[in-house]
Short mmCIF file of C-alpha atoms and ligand atoms in Angstrom, two decimals:
data_model
loop_
_atom_site.label_atom_id
_atom_site.label_comp_id
_atom_site.label_asym_id
_atom_site.label_seq_id
_atom_site.Cartn_x
_atom_site.Cartn_y
_atom_site.Cartn_z
CA MET A 280 -134.09 160.16 16.51
CA GLU A 281 -130.56 161.47 16.05
CA LEU A 282 -128.09 160.26 18.68
CA LYS A 283 -124.74 161.59 17.52
CA ARG A 284 -122.76 163.07 14.65
CA GLY A 285 -119.06 162.75 14.01
CA ILE A 286 -116.23 162.14 11.58
CA LEU A 287 -114.76 158.78 10.68
CA ALA A 288 -112.05 157.39 8.48
CA LYS A 289 -112.83 155.28 5.44
CA TYR A 290 -110.23 152.89 4.09
CA ASN A 291 -110.05 152.32 0.35
CA GLY A 292 -106.94 150.41 -0.56
CA ASN A 293 -103.94 152.43 0.63
CA ASN A 294 -105.94 155.62 1.07
CA THR A 295 -107.78 156.87 4.14
CA THR A 296 -110.31 159.67 3.79
CA ASN A 297 -112.42 161.40 6.44
CA HIS A 298 -116.20 161.35 6.25
CA PRO A 299 -119.03 162.68 8.41
CA TYR A 300 -121.48 160.22 9.93
CA ILE A 301 -124.83 160.32 11.71
CA MET A 302 -125.94 157.83 14.35
CA ARG A 303 -129.70 157.45 14.69
CA LEU A 304 -132.45 154.94 15.43
CA ILE A 305 -133.58 152.82 12.49
CA LYS A 306 -137.24 153.00 11.46
CA LEU A 307 -139.38 149.94 10.78
CA GLU A 308 -139.56 150.79 7.08
CA GLU A 309 -135.75 150.73 6.83
CA LEU A 310 -135.44 147.11 7.96
CA GLU A 311 -134.91 145.70 4.47
CA LYS A 312 -131.78 147.85 4.24
CA VAL A 313 -130.58 146.43 7.57
CA VAL A 314 -131.13 142.83 6.51
CA SER A 315 -129.31 143.24 3.20
CA PHE A 316 -126.43 144.97 5.03
CA GLN A 317 -126.33 142.06 7.51
CA ASN A 318 -126.19 139.54 4.65
CA PHE A 319 -123.47 141.53 2.87
CA VAL A 320 -121.25 141.57 6.00
CA TYR A 321 -121.98 137.90 6.73
CA ASP A 322 -121.08 136.80 3.18
CA LEU A 323 -117.65 138.38 3.59
CA LEU A 324 -116.88 136.64 6.90
CA THR A 325 -114.29 133.87 6.68
CA ASP A 326 -115.53 132.29 9.91
CA LYS A 327 -119.33 132.13 9.64
CA GLN A 328 -119.54 130.62 13.16
CA ILE A 329 -118.96 134.00 14.78
CA LEU A 330 -122.15 135.62 13.55
CA TYR A 331 -125.67 134.25 13.97
CA ILE A 332 -127.83 136.01 11.39
CA VAL A 333 -131.58 136.53 11.44
CA SER A 334 -134.28 136.88 8.81
CA TYR A 335 -136.28 139.98 7.89
CA GLU A 336 -139.34 138.36 9.49
CA ASP A 337 -137.48 137.76 12.78
CA MET A 338 -136.22 141.34 12.81
CA ILE A 339 -139.60 142.89 12.12
CA GLU A 340 -141.16 140.68 14.79
CA ASP A 341 -138.52 141.82 17.27
CA MET A 342 -139.00 145.51 16.37
CA LYS A 343 -142.74 145.13 17.01
CA LEU A 344 -141.80 143.83 20.47
CA GLY A 345 -139.87 147.04 21.09
CA ALA A 346 -136.37 146.17 19.85
CA LYS A 347 -134.15 149.13 18.95
CA ILE A 348 -131.67 149.24 16.10
CA ILE A 349 -129.06 151.97 16.20
CA GLY A 350 -127.74 152.72 12.73
CA ILE A 351 -124.74 154.67 11.52
CA PHE A 352 -125.05 156.34 8.11
CA ASN A 353 -122.37 157.93 5.94
CA LYS A 354 -122.79 161.23 4.09
CA GLU A 355 -124.45 159.40 1.16
CA ASP A 356 -127.01 158.16 3.72
CA GLU A 357 -125.78 154.57 3.29
CA LEU A 358 -125.96 152.26 6.31
CA ILE A 359 -122.38 151.47 7.36
CA ALA A 360 -122.94 149.96 10.83
CA TYR A 361 -125.73 148.96 13.18
CA ARG A 362 -126.38 147.58 16.65
CA HIS A 363 -129.52 145.57 17.36
CA ILE A 364 -130.85 145.58 20.94
CA SER A 365 -133.82 143.54 22.05
CA PHE A 366 -135.94 143.15 25.17
CA PRO A 367 -136.70 139.47 25.70
CA GLY A 368 -139.06 139.87 28.66
CA LEU A 369 -139.80 136.51 30.24
CA SER A 370 -139.30 134.54 27.02
CA ASP A 371 -136.93 131.57 26.76
CA ARG A 372 -134.41 133.59 24.80
CA ASN A 373 -133.74 135.79 27.84
CA LEU A 374 -130.01 135.25 28.48
CA GLY A 375 -130.58 136.12 32.13
CA LYS A 376 -131.80 132.53 32.46
CA ASP A 377 -128.39 131.25 31.34
CA ILE A 378 -126.65 133.10 34.15
CA GLN A 379 -129.24 132.43 36.86
CA LEU A 380 -130.38 136.03 37.12
CA PRO A 381 -133.17 136.22 39.73
CA GLU A 382 -136.65 135.80 38.22
CA ASN A 383 -137.76 139.35 39.14
CA GLU A 384 -134.76 140.86 37.30
CA LEU A 385 -135.51 139.17 33.96
CA VAL A 386 -137.86 141.93 32.79
CA LYS A 387 -135.03 144.43 33.23
CA VAL A 388 -132.81 142.64 30.67
CA ALA A 389 -131.71 144.39 27.50
CA GLN A 390 -130.02 142.06 25.06
CA LEU A 391 -127.20 143.32 22.82
CA GLU A 392 -127.99 141.06 19.88
CA ARG A 393 -125.36 141.98 17.31
CA THR A 394 -123.25 144.78 15.92
CA LEU A 395 -122.03 144.86 12.36
CA VAL A 396 -119.61 147.29 10.80
CA HIS A 397 -118.90 147.60 7.06
CA PRO A 398 -115.33 146.32 6.44
CA ASP A 399 -114.26 149.67 4.88
CA TYR A 400 -115.20 151.51 8.10
CA ARG A 401 -113.73 149.14 10.73
CA GLY A 402 -111.21 150.60 13.15
CA ASN A 403 -113.34 153.67 13.96
CA ASN A 404 -114.61 152.22 17.24
CA LEU A 405 -118.13 152.08 15.83
CA GLN A 406 -118.98 149.06 18.00
CA ARG A 407 -118.09 151.10 21.09
CA ILE A 408 -119.74 154.27 19.77
CA THR A 409 -123.06 152.47 19.25
CA PHE A 410 -122.71 151.01 22.77
CA GLN A 411 -122.24 154.47 24.26
CA GLY A 412 -125.24 155.69 22.26
CA ALA A 413 -127.38 152.85 23.58
CA ILE A 414 -126.75 153.24 27.33
CA PRO A 415 -128.71 156.47 27.99
CA LEU A 416 -131.61 155.10 25.93
CA LEU A 417 -131.68 151.85 27.88
CA LYS A 418 -131.42 153.59 31.25
CA GLU A 419 -134.24 155.90 30.29
CA LEU A 420 -136.40 152.90 29.39
CA GLY A 421 -135.68 151.40 32.82
CA TYR A 422 -133.42 148.52 31.80
CA ARG A 423 -130.78 147.42 34.26
CA HIS A 424 -129.03 144.31 32.91
CA LEU A 425 -127.07 144.15 29.67
CA LEU A 426 -126.56 140.66 28.31
CA THR A 427 -124.92 139.44 25.14
CA THR A 428 -123.44 136.35 23.53
CA ILE A 429 -120.05 136.40 21.80
CA SER A 430 -118.10 133.65 20.09
CA PRO A 431 -114.80 132.79 21.85
CA PHE A 432 -113.28 133.12 18.36
CA ASN A 433 -114.45 136.71 17.79
CA LEU A 434 -111.51 138.56 19.27
CA PHE A 435 -112.50 142.09 18.18
CA SER A 436 -116.06 141.89 19.39
CA LEU A 437 -115.01 140.26 22.67
CA LEU A 438 -112.42 142.96 23.31
CA ASN A 439 -114.83 145.81 22.63
CA THR A 440 -117.55 144.24 24.76
CA MET A 441 -115.30 143.49 27.74
CA GLN A 442 -113.80 146.99 27.56
CA ASN A 443 -117.37 148.25 27.88
CA GLY A 444 -117.50 146.48 31.24
CA LEU A 445 -119.41 143.29 30.42
CA LYS A 446 -118.07 140.18 32.18
CA ILE A 447 -118.08 136.53 31.16
CA LYS A 448 -120.62 134.63 33.26
CA ALA A 449 -121.24 131.51 31.16
CA LEU A 450 -119.84 129.52 28.22
CA LYS A 451 -122.13 127.18 26.33
CA GLN A 452 -123.49 126.17 22.94
CA LYS A 453 -126.36 128.40 21.78
CA TYR A 454 -128.63 128.69 18.73
CA GLN A 455 -129.17 124.93 18.34
CA THR A 456 -131.04 123.92 15.19
CA GLY A 457 -133.34 121.42 16.87
CA LYS A 458 -133.41 118.79 19.59
CA ASP A 459 -129.68 118.03 19.33
CA THR A 460 -128.29 120.31 22.03
CA ASN A 461 -124.72 119.73 20.85
CA ASP A 462 -125.05 121.26 17.39
CA GLY A 463 -125.07 124.91 18.52
CA LEU A 464 -122.45 127.62 18.28
CA TRP A 465 -120.01 128.17 21.16
CA ARG A 466 -120.79 131.41 22.94
CA PHE A 467 -119.68 133.31 25.99
CA ILE A 468 -122.58 134.95 27.81
CA LEU A 469 -121.53 138.34 29.14
CA HIS A 470 -123.33 140.53 31.63
CA LYS A 471 -123.18 144.05 33.02
CA ASP A 472 -125.35 145.44 35.81
CA LEU A 473 -125.86 149.12 34.99
CA GLU A 474 -126.70 149.89 38.61
CA SER A 475 -123.66 148.22 40.16
CA ILE A 476 -120.99 150.68 41.24
CA ILE A 477 -118.87 148.38 43.40
CA ASP A 478 -115.64 146.90 42.04
CA ILE A 479 -115.57 143.15 42.43
CA ASP A 480 -113.28 141.92 45.21
CA TYR A 481 -111.45 138.70 44.49
CA THR A 482 -108.96 136.35 46.10
CA GLN A 483 -108.15 134.03 43.20
CA SER A 484 -107.25 134.79 39.59
CA VAL A 485 -106.33 132.56 36.64
CA THR A 486 -105.49 133.43 33.03
CA VAL A 487 -106.64 130.88 30.45
CA PRO A 488 -106.10 130.65 26.66
CA LEU A 489 -109.31 131.59 24.82
CA GLU A 490 -109.24 128.34 22.85
CA ASP A 491 -109.29 126.22 26.04
CA LEU A 492 -113.06 126.08 26.35
CA GLU A 493 -113.09 123.17 28.82
CA THR A 494 -110.95 124.90 31.46
CA GLN A 495 -113.01 128.07 31.11
CA GLN A 496 -116.26 126.11 31.55
CA ASN A 497 -114.85 124.40 34.65
CA LEU A 498 -113.78 127.73 36.14
CA ILE A 499 -117.21 129.28 35.49
CA ASN A 500 -118.90 126.25 37.08
CA ASP A 501 -116.62 126.81 40.05
CA GLY A 502 -117.85 130.42 40.42
CA PHE A 503 -115.18 132.33 38.46
CA ILE A 504 -116.08 135.18 36.08
CA GLY A 505 -114.06 136.42 33.09
CA VAL A 506 -113.04 140.04 33.48
CA GLU A 507 -110.27 140.91 31.05
CA LEU A 508 -109.15 139.90 27.57
CA PHE A 509 -105.49 139.95 26.52
CA THR A 510 -105.42 140.17 22.73
CA GLN A 511 -101.70 139.46 22.23
CA SER A 512 -101.73 136.19 24.15
CA LYS A 513 -105.40 135.52 23.24
CA SER A 514 -106.25 134.70 26.84
CA VAL A 515 -108.82 135.71 29.44
CA LYS A 516 -108.35 136.58 33.10
CA TYR A 517 -110.85 134.87 35.41
CA ILE A 518 -111.41 135.91 39.02
CA LYS A 519 -113.27 134.52 42.02
C1 COA B 134 -116.71 143.21 15.54
C2 COA B 134 -116.86 144.49 14.73
C3 COA B 134 -118.28 145.03 14.87
C4 COA B 134 -115.84 145.53 15.25
O1 COA B 134 -115.81 146.63 14.40
P1 COA B 134 -115.17 148.06 14.83
O2 COA B 134 -116.01 148.69 15.88
O3 COA B 134 -114.94 148.83 13.61
O4 COA B 134 -113.80 147.60 15.47
P2 COA B 134 -112.70 148.51 16.19
O5 COA B 134 -112.85 149.94 15.77
O6 COA B 134 -112.73 148.21 17.64
O7 COA B 134 -111.36 147.93 15.60
C5 COA B 134 -110.14 147.85 16.33
C6 COA B 134 -109.09 147.29 15.40
O8 COA B 134 -109.45 145.98 14.99
C7 COA B 134 -109.54 145.91 13.57
N1 COA B 134 -110.69 145.09 13.24
C8 COA B 134 -111.95 145.24 13.71
N2 COA B 134 -112.72 144.25 13.23
C9 COA B 134 -111.92 143.48 12.46
C10 COA B 134 -112.16 142.29 11.71
N3 COA B 134 -113.36 141.71 11.68
N4 COA B 134 -111.12 141.74 11.05
C11 COA B 134 -109.90 142.31 11.10
N5 COA B 134 -109.60 143.44 11.80
C12 COA B 134 -110.62 144.01 12.46
C13 COA B 134 -109.75 147.32 13.11
O9 COA B 134 -109.34 147.51 11.79
C14 COA B 134 -108.91 148.08 14.11
O10 COA B 134 -107.54 147.98 13.75
P3 COA B 134 -106.58 149.27 13.93
O11 COA B 134 -106.55 149.51 15.41
O12 COA B 134 -105.31 148.80 13.34
O13 COA B 134 -107.26 150.36 13.18
C15 COA B 134 -116.56 144.24 13.22
O14 COA B 134 -115.34 143.55 13.14
C16 COA B 134 -117.64 143.41 12.51
O15 COA B 134 -118.61 143.95 12.00
N6 COA B 134 -117.41 142.09 12.45
C17 COA B 134 -118.34 141.18 11.79
C18 COA B 134 -119.63 141.00 12.57
C19 COA B 134 -119.37 140.58 14.00
O16 COA B 134 -118.57 139.69 14.28
N7 COA B 134 -120.08 141.23 14.93
C20 COA B 134 -119.94 140.96 16.35
C21 COA B 134 -120.73 139.81 16.77
S1 COA B 134 -122.37 140.24 16.99
#
């Protein structure tokens, strides 16, 4: 299913050239392409902590449960970006449980699992474009809550996600390897209620450096939520 067409810039050394792209849903039989693209982007990352990758088996399993993958293809029909969205239902991986979402709302959770953009095509807002492409689909399917995890050290992804209106509701270690609950990766859990139209009223606000995880955890435990990211000072505004 085609979602959008457009033009984007490709960087190759000092040169920038314009190329058409197509955004569309990925088919089950294209998953191998998605996994090798994921591994290619991951291998190039200097900080591997920011991206939790999954296997082909996990992805196919998730697709069979209804997950959607929105892909962006260049004019050579090569995959240059994708966004993976899953529907965790009542399973333990439902991030709604991490932010104490009421039990009856858990089935309305859509999870923004990960977005990857080819390094040569970054700077074209593809993370935001795939987000905008996803919203009508999710609304049509009846989902109400968007949830995602982002590393506190992934400035670009955090900025794009908060500018899309998701707010920080928790900060904890996720994706533990086994019983040791302290060996996970630090992640913010962000949430957006697609049906909420009211602006949040607040009486207190604090701005905290992103790297100060302890203060942010204390604030969240005290009922604050993170609403805005300042990239220059690398800090987050929390309100209550
Ligand atoms: C996070 C990510 C998807 C954002 O890609 P994007 O949509 O192309 O980013 P934007 O268009 O918002 O980029 C805004 C600016 O940040 C820069 N930028 C984006 N990602 C960057 C990165 N990883 N490293 C350095 N600069 C980056 C862009 O070049 C652009 O700069 P400009 O304004 O000077 O042109 C992409 O960086 C990526 O694939 N990262 C690796 C995987 C990842 O961390 N995914 C998110 C977690 S699931």
